[in-house]
Coordinates of C-alpha atoms in Angstrom, one line a residue:
M1 CA 74.0 90.9 89.7
T2 CA 70.8 90.1 87.8
Q3 CA 68.4 92.9 86.9
A4 CA 64.6 92.4 87.2
Y5 CA 62.7 93.3 84.1
E6 CA 60.5 96.3 84.1
P7 CA 56.9 95.2 84.2
T8 CA 54.9 96.3 81.2
T9 CA 51.2 97.2 80.9
T10 CA 50.6 94.0 79.1
G11 CA 52.3 91.8 81.7
V12 CA 54.5 90.2 78.9
S13 CA 58.3 89.7 79.2
T14 CA 60.7 87.9 77.1
S15 CA 63.5 85.4 77.7
Y16 CA 65.9 84.6 75.0
G17 CA 63.5 86.2 72.5
I18 CA 60.6 83.9 73.5
P19 CA 57.5 85.7 74.7
Q20 CA 56.4 84.6 78.2
Q21 CA 53.0 85.4 79.7
R22 CA 53.1 86.1 83.5
T23 CA 50.3 84.3 85.2
A24 CA 48.3 85.7 88.1
E25 CA 50.0 83.2 90.4
Q26 CA 53.5 84.5 89.5
P27 CA 54.2 87.8 91.3
A28 CA 56.2 90.4 89.4
P29 CA 59.8 90.5 90.5
A30 CA 60.8 93.6 92.3
A31 CA 62.6 96.2 90.4
A32 CA 66.3 96.5 91.2
K33 CA 67.1 99.6 93.2
P34 CA 69.9 101.8 91.8
G35 CA 72.8 101.8 94.2
R36 CA 76.3 103.0 94.6
D37 CA 78.9 102.0 92.1
R38 CA 81.2 99.8 94.2
Y39 CA 84.1 100.2 91.8
L40 CA 84.1 103.9 92.3
D41 CA 83.7 103.4 96.1
L42 CA 86.7 101.1 96.1
L43 CA 88.8 103.7 94.2
R44 CA 87.8 106.3 96.8
S45 CA 88.9 104.0 99.7
I46 CA 92.2 103.2 98.0
A47 CA 92.7 107.0 97.5
L48 CA 92.1 107.7 101.2
V49 CA 94.5 105.0 102.3
R50 CA 97.1 106.3 100.0
V51 CA 96.7 109.8 101.4
V52 CA 97.2 108.6 104.9
V53 CA 100.3 106.5 104.0
Y54 CA 101.8 109.4 102.0
H55 CA 101.4 111.9 104.8
L56 CA 102.9 109.3 107.2
F57 CA 105.9 108.1 105.3
G58 CA 106.3 111.0 102.8
W59 CA 107.2 108.6 100.0
A60 CA 107.3 110.7 96.8
W61 CA 106.8 107.7 94.5
L62 CA 103.3 107.3 95.9
T63 CA 102.2 110.3 94.0
V64 CA 103.1 108.4 90.8
L65 CA 101.9 105.0 91.9
F66 CA 98.4 106.3 92.7
P67 CA 97.4 110.0 92.2
S68 CA 94.8 110.1 95.0
M69 CA 93.7 113.6 94.7
G70 CA 93.0 113.4 91.0
V71 CA 91.1 110.2 91.5
M72 CA 89.0 111.8 94.4
F73 CA 88.2 114.9 92.3
A74 CA 87.2 112.7 89.4
L75 CA 84.9 110.6 91.5
A76 CA 83.4 113.7 93.1
G77 CA 82.8 115.2 89.6
S78 CA 81.0 112.2 88.4
L79 CA 78.7 112.1 91.4
M80 CA 78.1 115.8 91.1
A81 CA 77.1 115.5 87.5
R82 CA 74.7 112.7 88.4
S83 CA 73.2 114.9 91.1
L84 CA 72.7 117.8 88.7
N85 CA 69.8 116.0 87.2
R86 CA 68.0 117.9 90.0
P87 CA 67.9 121.7 90.3
A88 CA 71.4 123.0 90.6
R89 CA 70.7 125.4 93.5
G90 CA 69.4 122.6 95.7
V91 CA 72.3 120.3 94.8
I92 CA 74.9 122.9 95.6
K93 CA 73.2 123.8 98.8
T94 CA 73.1 120.1 99.8
R95 CA 76.8 119.5 99.0
I96 CA 77.9 122.6 100.9
R97 CA 75.7 121.6 103.9
R98 CA 77.2 118.2 104.0
L99 CA 80.7 119.6 103.9
L100 CA 80.6 122.4 106.5
P101 CA 79.5 120.8 109.8
P102 CA 82.4 118.3 109.8
L103 CA 84.8 121.2 109.0
W104 CA 83.3 123.2 111.9
A105 CA 84.0 120.4 114.3
F106 CA 87.6 120.1 113.1
S107 CA 88.1 123.9 113.0
A108 CA 86.9 124.3 116.6
V109 CA 89.5 121.7 117.8
I110 CA 92.4 123.1 115.9
L111 CA 91.7 126.7 116.7
V112 CA 91.4 126.0 120.4
L113 CA 94.7 124.1 120.3
M114 CA 96.5 126.9 118.4
F115 CA 95.1 129.6 120.7
A116 CA 96.0 127.5 123.8
D117 CA 99.5 127.2 122.4
G118 CA 99.9 131.0 122.3
W119 CA 99.0 131.8 118.7
N120 CA 97.9 135.4 118.0
P121 CA 96.7 135.6 114.4
A122 CA 96.8 139.4 114.5
K123 CA 100.5 139.5 115.5
G124 CA 103.4 139.2 113.2
S125 CA 101.4 139.0 110.0
D126 CA 102.6 140.6 106.8
E127 CA 99.0 141.1 105.6
G128 CA 97.9 143.2 108.6
P129 CA 95.9 142.2 111.7
V130 CA 92.5 143.0 110.3
W131 CA 92.9 141.0 107.1
T132 CA 94.4 138.1 109.0
L133 CA 91.4 138.0 111.4
L134 CA 89.0 138.2 108.4
K135 CA 90.7 135.1 106.9
L136 CA 89.7 133.1 110.0
V137 CA 86.3 132.9 108.2
N138 CA 87.9 130.2 106.0
Y139 CA 87.8 127.9 109.0
I140 CA 84.0 128.2 108.7
V141 CA 83.5 128.4 104.9
P142 CA 86.6 127.3 103.0
I143 CA 86.5 129.9 100.2
G144 CA 90.2 130.7 100.7
A145 CA 93.3 129.6 102.7
P146 CA 92.9 129.7 106.5
P147 CA 95.7 131.4 108.4
F148 CA 97.9 129.3 110.7
P149 CA 101.4 129.6 112.3
W150 CA 104.3 127.9 110.6
Q151 CA 105.8 127.2 114.0
I152 CA 104.1 127.0 117.3
G153 CA 105.0 125.7 120.7
S154 CA 108.4 124.2 121.6
P155 CA 110.6 122.2 119.3
T156 CA 111.1 119.8 122.2
G157 CA 107.3 119.5 123.0
L158 CA 105.1 116.5 122.7
V159 CA 104.7 117.1 118.9
E160 CA 106.7 119.0 116.3
D161 CA 106.5 122.7 116.3
T162 CA 105.1 122.5 112.8
W163 CA 102.0 120.6 113.8
A164 CA 99.7 123.5 112.9
V165 CA 101.0 123.5 109.3
Q166 CA 100.6 119.8 109.0
T167 CA 97.1 119.8 110.5
A168 CA 95.6 122.8 108.6
G169 CA 97.6 122.3 105.4
P170 CA 95.2 119.7 103.9
L171 CA 92.3 122.1 104.1
W172 CA 93.2 123.2 100.6
Y173 CA 91.3 120.2 99.3
L174 CA 88.1 121.4 100.9
R175 CA 88.6 124.8 99.3
A176 CA 89.1 123.3 95.9
Y177 CA 86.2 120.9 96.3
L178 CA 83.9 123.8 97.3
W179 CA 84.8 125.8 94.2
F180 CA 84.4 122.8 92.0
V181 CA 80.9 122.2 93.4
V182 CA 79.9 125.8 92.8
A183 CA 81.3 125.8 89.3
S184 CA 79.8 122.4 88.4
P185 CA 76.6 123.6 86.8
L186 CA 78.6 125.9 84.5
L187 CA 81.1 123.1 83.8
L188 CA 78.3 120.7 82.9
W189 CA 76.6 123.3 80.7
A190 CA 79.9 123.9 78.9
F191 CA 80.7 120.2 78.6
R192 CA 77.4 119.4 76.9
R193 CA 78.0 122.1 74.4
A194 CA 81.7 121.8 73.8
P195 CA 82.9 118.6 75.5
W196 CA 86.5 118.5 74.2
P197 CA 87.5 122.1 74.8
T198 CA 85.9 121.9 78.3
L199 CA 87.7 118.7 79.0
L200 CA 91.1 119.9 77.9
A201 CA 91.0 123.5 79.0
P202 CA 92.2 122.8 82.6
L203 CA 95.4 121.2 81.1
G204 CA 95.9 124.3 79.0
L205 CA 95.4 126.5 82.0
T206 CA 97.9 124.4 84.0
A207 CA 100.5 124.9 81.3
V208 CA 100.1 128.6 81.7
V209 CA 99.8 129.1 85.5
G210 CA 101.6 125.9 86.7
T211 CA 104.8 126.3 84.8
G212 CA 105.7 129.9 85.7
L213 CA 104.7 131.2 82.3
V214 CA 102.2 133.4 84.2
T215 CA 102.6 133.9 87.9
I216 CA 99.7 134.7 90.2
P217 CA 101.1 135.6 93.7
G218 CA 99.9 134.4 97.1
E219 CA 97.0 132.1 97.9
T220 CA 95.1 133.3 94.9
G221 CA 97.7 131.8 92.7
N222 CA 97.6 128.6 94.7
A223 CA 93.9 128.4 94.4
V224 CA 93.9 129.0 90.7
T225 CA 96.7 126.4 90.2
D226 CA 94.8 123.8 92.3
F227 CA 91.7 124.5 90.2
A228 CA 93.6 124.1 87.0
V229 CA 95.6 121.0 88.0
Y230 CA 92.6 119.0 89.2
G231 CA 89.9 120.6 87.0
G232 CA 90.7 118.1 84.2
C233 CA 90.0 115.2 86.6
W234 CA 86.7 116.8 87.8
V235 CA 85.6 117.3 84.2
L236 CA 86.7 113.7 83.5
G237 CA 84.2 112.6 86.1
I238 CA 81.5 114.6 84.3
A239 CA 82.6 113.0 81.0
H240 CA 82.3 109.5 82.6
H241 CA 78.8 110.3 83.8
E242 CA 77.8 111.7 80.5
G243 CA 79.0 108.6 78.6
L244 CA 81.7 110.4 76.5
L245 CA 84.5 108.0 77.5
A246 CA 82.4 105.0 76.6
K247 CA 82.1 106.3 73.0
I248 CA 85.8 106.3 72.5
P249 CA 87.5 103.1 71.4
R250 CA 89.3 101.8 74.5
Y251 CA 92.6 101.3 72.7
M252 CA 92.6 105.0 71.7
S253 CA 91.8 106.2 75.2
V254 CA 94.5 104.1 76.7
S255 CA 97.1 105.0 74.0
C256 CA 96.5 108.7 74.3
S257 CA 96.5 108.5 78.1
T258 CA 99.8 106.6 78.1
L259 CA 101.4 109.3 75.9
L260 CA 100.0 112.0 78.2
M261 CA 101.3 110.3 81.3
A262 CA 104.7 109.8 79.6
F263 CA 104.8 113.5 78.9
G264 CA 104.0 114.1 82.6
L265 CA 106.9 112.0 83.7
W266 CA 109.2 113.6 81.2
W267 CA 108.3 117.0 82.4
A268 CA 108.7 116.0 86.0
S269 CA 112.2 114.6 85.3
G270 CA 113.3 118.1 84.3
H271 CA 111.5 120.0 87.0
L272 CA 112.2 117.9 90.2
G273 CA 111.3 119.7 93.4
P274 CA 112.9 119.5 96.8
D275 CA 111.3 116.1 97.3
G276 CA 112.4 114.6 94.0
W277 CA 109.6 112.9 92.1
D278 CA 106.8 114.2 94.3
L279 CA 104.3 115.3 91.7
N280 CA 102.6 117.6 94.2
D281 CA 105.5 120.0 93.6
I282 CA 105.3 119.8 89.8
P283 CA 101.8 121.1 88.7
L284 CA 102.0 120.3 85.0
A285 CA 103.3 116.8 85.7
Q286 CA 100.6 116.2 88.3
A287 CA 97.9 117.4 86.0
T288 CA 98.9 115.3 83.0
W289 CA 99.8 112.2 85.0
S290 CA 96.6 112.3 87.0
F291 CA 94.5 113.0 83.9
G292 CA 95.8 110.0 82.0
F293 CA 95.7 107.8 85.1
V294 CA 92.0 108.6 85.7
V295 CA 91.1 108.1 82.1
I296 CA 92.4 104.5 82.3
L297 CA 90.6 103.9 85.6
L298 CA 87.3 105.1 84.2
V299 CA 87.4 103.5 80.7
Y300 CA 87.9 100.1 82.5
S301 CA 85.2 100.9 85.0
P302 CA 83.1 97.7 85.6
S303 CA 80.3 99.4 87.5
W304 CA 80.0 96.9 90.2
Q305 CA 76.9 96.9 92.4
E306 CA 78.7 94.4 94.8
L307 CA 82.4 93.9 95.3
P308 CA 83.3 90.7 93.4
G309 CA 85.4 87.7 94.6
R310 CA 88.0 88.3 97.2
L311 CA 87.3 92.0 97.2
A312 CA 84.0 91.2 98.9
R313 CA 85.9 90.7 102.2
W314 CA 86.7 94.4 102.2
D315 CA 83.1 95.4 101.6
K316 CA 82.5 96.8 105.1
L317 CA 85.7 98.8 105.2
V318 CA 85.0 100.2 101.8
T319 CA 81.5 101.2 102.9
L320 CA 82.8 102.7 106.2
S321 CA 85.5 104.7 104.5
N322 CA 83.1 106.1 101.9
N323 CA 80.6 107.1 104.6
R324 CA 83.3 108.8 106.6
A325 CA 85.6 110.1 103.8
V326 CA 85.4 113.7 105.1
T327 CA 86.2 112.7 108.6
I328 CA 89.1 110.5 107.6
Y329 CA 90.6 113.2 105.4
L330 CA 90.2 116.1 107.9
W331 CA 91.6 114.3 111.0
H332 CA 94.2 111.9 109.7
N333 CA 97.2 114.3 109.8
M334 CA 96.4 115.3 113.3
L335 CA 96.1 111.7 114.3
I336 CA 99.4 110.8 112.6
M337 CA 101.1 113.3 114.9
A338 CA 99.2 112.1 117.9
T339 CA 100.9 108.7 117.5
V340 CA 104.3 110.3 118.4
P341 CA 103.7 111.1 122.1
I342 CA 101.9 107.7 122.5
I343 CA 104.8 105.7 121.1
D344 CA 107.4 107.9 123.0
R345 CA 105.9 106.6 126.2
A346 CA 107.2 103.2 125.3
Y347 CA 110.8 104.4 125.9
E348 CA 109.9 104.8 129.6
L349 CA 108.9 101.1 130.1
P350 CA 111.2 99.1 132.4
F351 CA 112.1 96.6 129.7
M352 CA 113.1 99.4 127.3
Q353 CA 116.1 100.7 129.3
G354 CA 118.6 98.6 127.3
E355 CA 120.3 99.9 124.2
S356 CA 119.1 97.0 122.1
A357 CA 115.5 97.6 123.0
T358 CA 115.7 101.3 122.3
A359 CA 117.5 100.7 119.0
A360 CA 114.8 98.2 118.0
L361 CA 112.0 100.8 118.7
D362 CA 114.0 103.5 116.8
A363 CA 114.3 101.2 113.8
T364 CA 110.6 100.3 113.8
Y365 CA 109.2 103.7 114.9
M366 CA 107.5 104.5 111.6
L367 CA 105.9 101.0 111.5
W368 CA 104.4 101.6 114.9
M369 CA 103.1 104.9 113.8
F370 CA 101.4 103.2 110.8
L371 CA 99.9 100.5 113.0
L372 CA 98.7 103.0 115.6
V373 CA 97.1 105.6 113.4
W374 CA 94.3 103.3 112.1
P375 CA 92.8 102.7 115.6
L376 CA 93.0 106.4 116.2
I377 CA 91.2 107.0 112.9
G378 CA 88.6 104.5 114.1
L379 CA 88.2 106.5 117.3
A380 CA 87.7 109.7 115.3
I381 CA 85.0 108.0 113.2
V382 CA 83.2 107.0 116.4
G383 CA 83.8 110.3 118.1
V384 CA 83.0 112.9 115.4
G385 CA 82.1 110.9 112.3
W386 CA 78.4 111.0 113.1
I387 CA 78.5 114.7 112.3
E388 CA 78.6 113.7 108.6
D389 CA 75.2 112.1 109.2
I390 CA 73.7 115.1 110.8
A391 CA 75.0 117.2 107.9
A392 CA 73.3 114.9 105.5
K393 CA 70.1 114.9 107.5
R394 CA 70.5 111.2 108.4
K395 CA 70.1 109.4 111.7
P396 CA 73.6 109.5 113.4
R397 CA 75.5 106.2 113.1
L398 CA 78.7 105.4 115.0
W399 CA 80.1 102.8 112.7
P400 CA 78.3 102.9 109.3
D401 CA 80.0 99.9 107.6
G402 CA 76.8 98.6 105.9
S403 CA 75.9 96.1 108.6
K404 CA 72.6 96.2 110.3
R405 CA 74.1 97.5 113.6
G406 CA 75.9 100.2 111.5
G407 CA 72.9 101.5 109.7
G408 CA 72.3 98.9 107.0
R409 CA 73.4 98.8 103.4
G410 CA 70.7 101.1 102.1
A411 CA 71.5 103.8 104.6
A412 CA 75.2 103.4 104.0
H413 CA 74.9 103.9 100.3
R414 CA 72.4 106.7 100.2
A415 CA 73.7 109.4 97.9

């Protein structure tokens, strides 16, 4: 995309080194407006799709193929560093304001469903009723882990009796994101004074708290581990914005990253969890693999202002997913489970009474879940996605895909 030159006070520009005088009849070209980096937007969209597919199929190898959470934290860290050109207090306030209203809508629904299903948070808790009730605050401000029942309802009900765990479990990401946002001014300050120690410190912390060398019990330990595992990726985002990665020869960045990723796979091979190669269960492997993977993605970052070539056909979906990233992340697990009672109704259809038809549906059940969850996510975007606009102090939009009816490209890409 061509960039218009910056008009000077003399009205003189150059082309191929030859001075050219702009005449009065030639209007000055408009200055190009800075926009979103579409390469980073594409990465975020891929990460969201991978999260949905992983939570649907549970394929452990997806955590190796594309470490979505590390990518998402790195992209958020880069955007946060860019925003910190403004006063830090206002930036943090804006980020938190944009996060909380979508969370409140989600929390209201899940809490109503859990209470309606008979959950009493003050009953049967090892931490005591008062402390458990106080932890409900985390459904409003995710500073810690919100309480939820591990089993609720009937095992033979419309959905699994572990639906609350699966629905509320992903809220850890919002907790980690909130703490990273609050810590970003300090991280940026430290990075500008000691870039390499700040960049590598989270990996060192992961080696301490993510391997059992030092054990921190309870949710505090989980929070510290999450901060350590993905802290390196967040600081990598800062390094990308600050230009550090661009100063390192690409061959050196890729070589060192490959060695680090190889170490992560080697470590994982000796510490496989209950789900095998699922890196979510192996903190040090997750940290090192994600770190190296993100470095390679960022050093090859082409900084697109428009998606090129065949990728352009996905422009509207990339814009939509970036404008509704919080909505998609919050609601996707609940919507995956909602596909089950819908598909189960198919067994009651007249032409499904034969054994062959039933067996065919059994064999393709997961495929039908995959196909059905995307329209349900679309309904969630229309139904509650506009809350993200209200939180960002924008005019509410039902389908912000960058088209004029969806709010326009400028509105869709506003930071």
